[in-house]
Amino acid sequence: MWKRTYLTNKLRWRVCRSGNTALKTYQQQLLTHLALPLSTMPLMAVDLEMTGLDSRVDQILSIGIVPIIQGMLILEKAQYKLIKIDGSVGQSAAIHGIVDRQLNDALSTEQAMLWFLKQTQGYILLAHHAALDMCFLTHQISRCFAEPICLVCIDTMMVEHRRLLRKNSVFKEGALRLEACRGRYGLPVYTAHNAAVDAISCGELFLAQMAHMGAREDLYLWDFL
């Protein structure tokens, strides 16, 4: 219960202090969904590609999103956006496959953050290794709008971590990577790799995790934070 109280109070405080209409509206919408059972809560699976792992110096290159409504992944509403950066992608291209010329017609960071807020408004976010993606998003949004934001996100990696700990206190290195987690539920391997595909992969993993827990109506957001 303390998690619910803390998050509710934090969001209310942000709404009261916010001077930006987009941020205020975004956080007001979150407040209206906090008490919903997880089975009916609108979710948005998110994935980012970045130039590195340090949100203070590295930049977001792309964002992929896909909604989950009433326990169903809405594939036709999956979206993917490229984002312009300062400088070159450099050697990070070897990891994400995005090269400089692909960013010529990409969104600016400000345009991308506005797009992200609009598309995810009214949704609870879902990500694998959420701490990393949320760190980049909160940093970029705060930089663009000159004020902080509270993003609420379920982490499929932490959901799996807790499940594995209940079964065995020791597990192999790499056991919490997205592909490894999906493999334990018999989910397919996707050869394509970009933020949209990874967002879909994350959404599928979460639905598999929920199915493993059974058709329970007593699960709430607080059980996953």
Short mmCIF file of N, CA and C in Angstrom, two decimals, residues 2 7 14 20-21 27 57 66 96 192 205:
data_model
loop_
_atom_site.label_atom_id
_atom_site.label_comp_id
_atom_site.label_asym_id
_atom_site.label_seq_id
_atom_site.Cartn_x
_atom_site.Cartn_y
_atom_site.Cartn_z
N TRP A 2 2.05 1.18 0.65
CA TRP A 2 2.90 2.37 0.70
C TRP A 2 3.36 2.78 -0.69
N LEU A 7 3.49 6.83 -4.85
CA LEU A 7 3.40 7.21 -6.26
C LEU A 7 2.27 8.20 -6.49
N ARG A 14 3.75 16.57 -8.68
CA ARG A 14 4.25 16.98 -9.98
C ARG A 14 3.20 17.78 -10.76
N ASN A 20 4.09 23.22 -17.41
CA ASN A 20 3.99 22.84 -18.80
C ASN A 20 2.72 22.03 -19.03
N THR A 21 1.90 22.47 -19.98
CA THR A 21 0.60 21.83 -20.20
C THR A 21 0.74 20.35 -20.58
N GLN A 27 0.69 13.60 -16.63
CA GLN A 27 0.71 13.06 -15.27
C GLN A 27 -0.68 13.01 -14.65
N VAL A 57 25.47 11.73 -21.24
CA VAL A 57 26.26 12.08 -22.42
C VAL A 57 25.78 11.40 -23.70
N VAL A 66 4.28 -0.07 -28.61
CA VAL A 66 3.12 -0.87 -29.01
C VAL A 66 2.18 -0.98 -27.82
N HIS A 96 23.17 -1.22 -32.70
CA HIS A 96 21.77 -0.96 -33.05
C HIS A 96 21.50 -0.95 -34.54
N ALA A 192 14.84 -9.80 -36.99
CA ALA A 192 14.89 -8.34 -37.16
C ALA A 192 15.17 -7.70 -35.81
N LEU A 205 6.45 -10.86 -23.94
CA LEU A 205 7.01 -11.46 -22.73
C LEU A 205 6.11 -11.17 -21.53
#
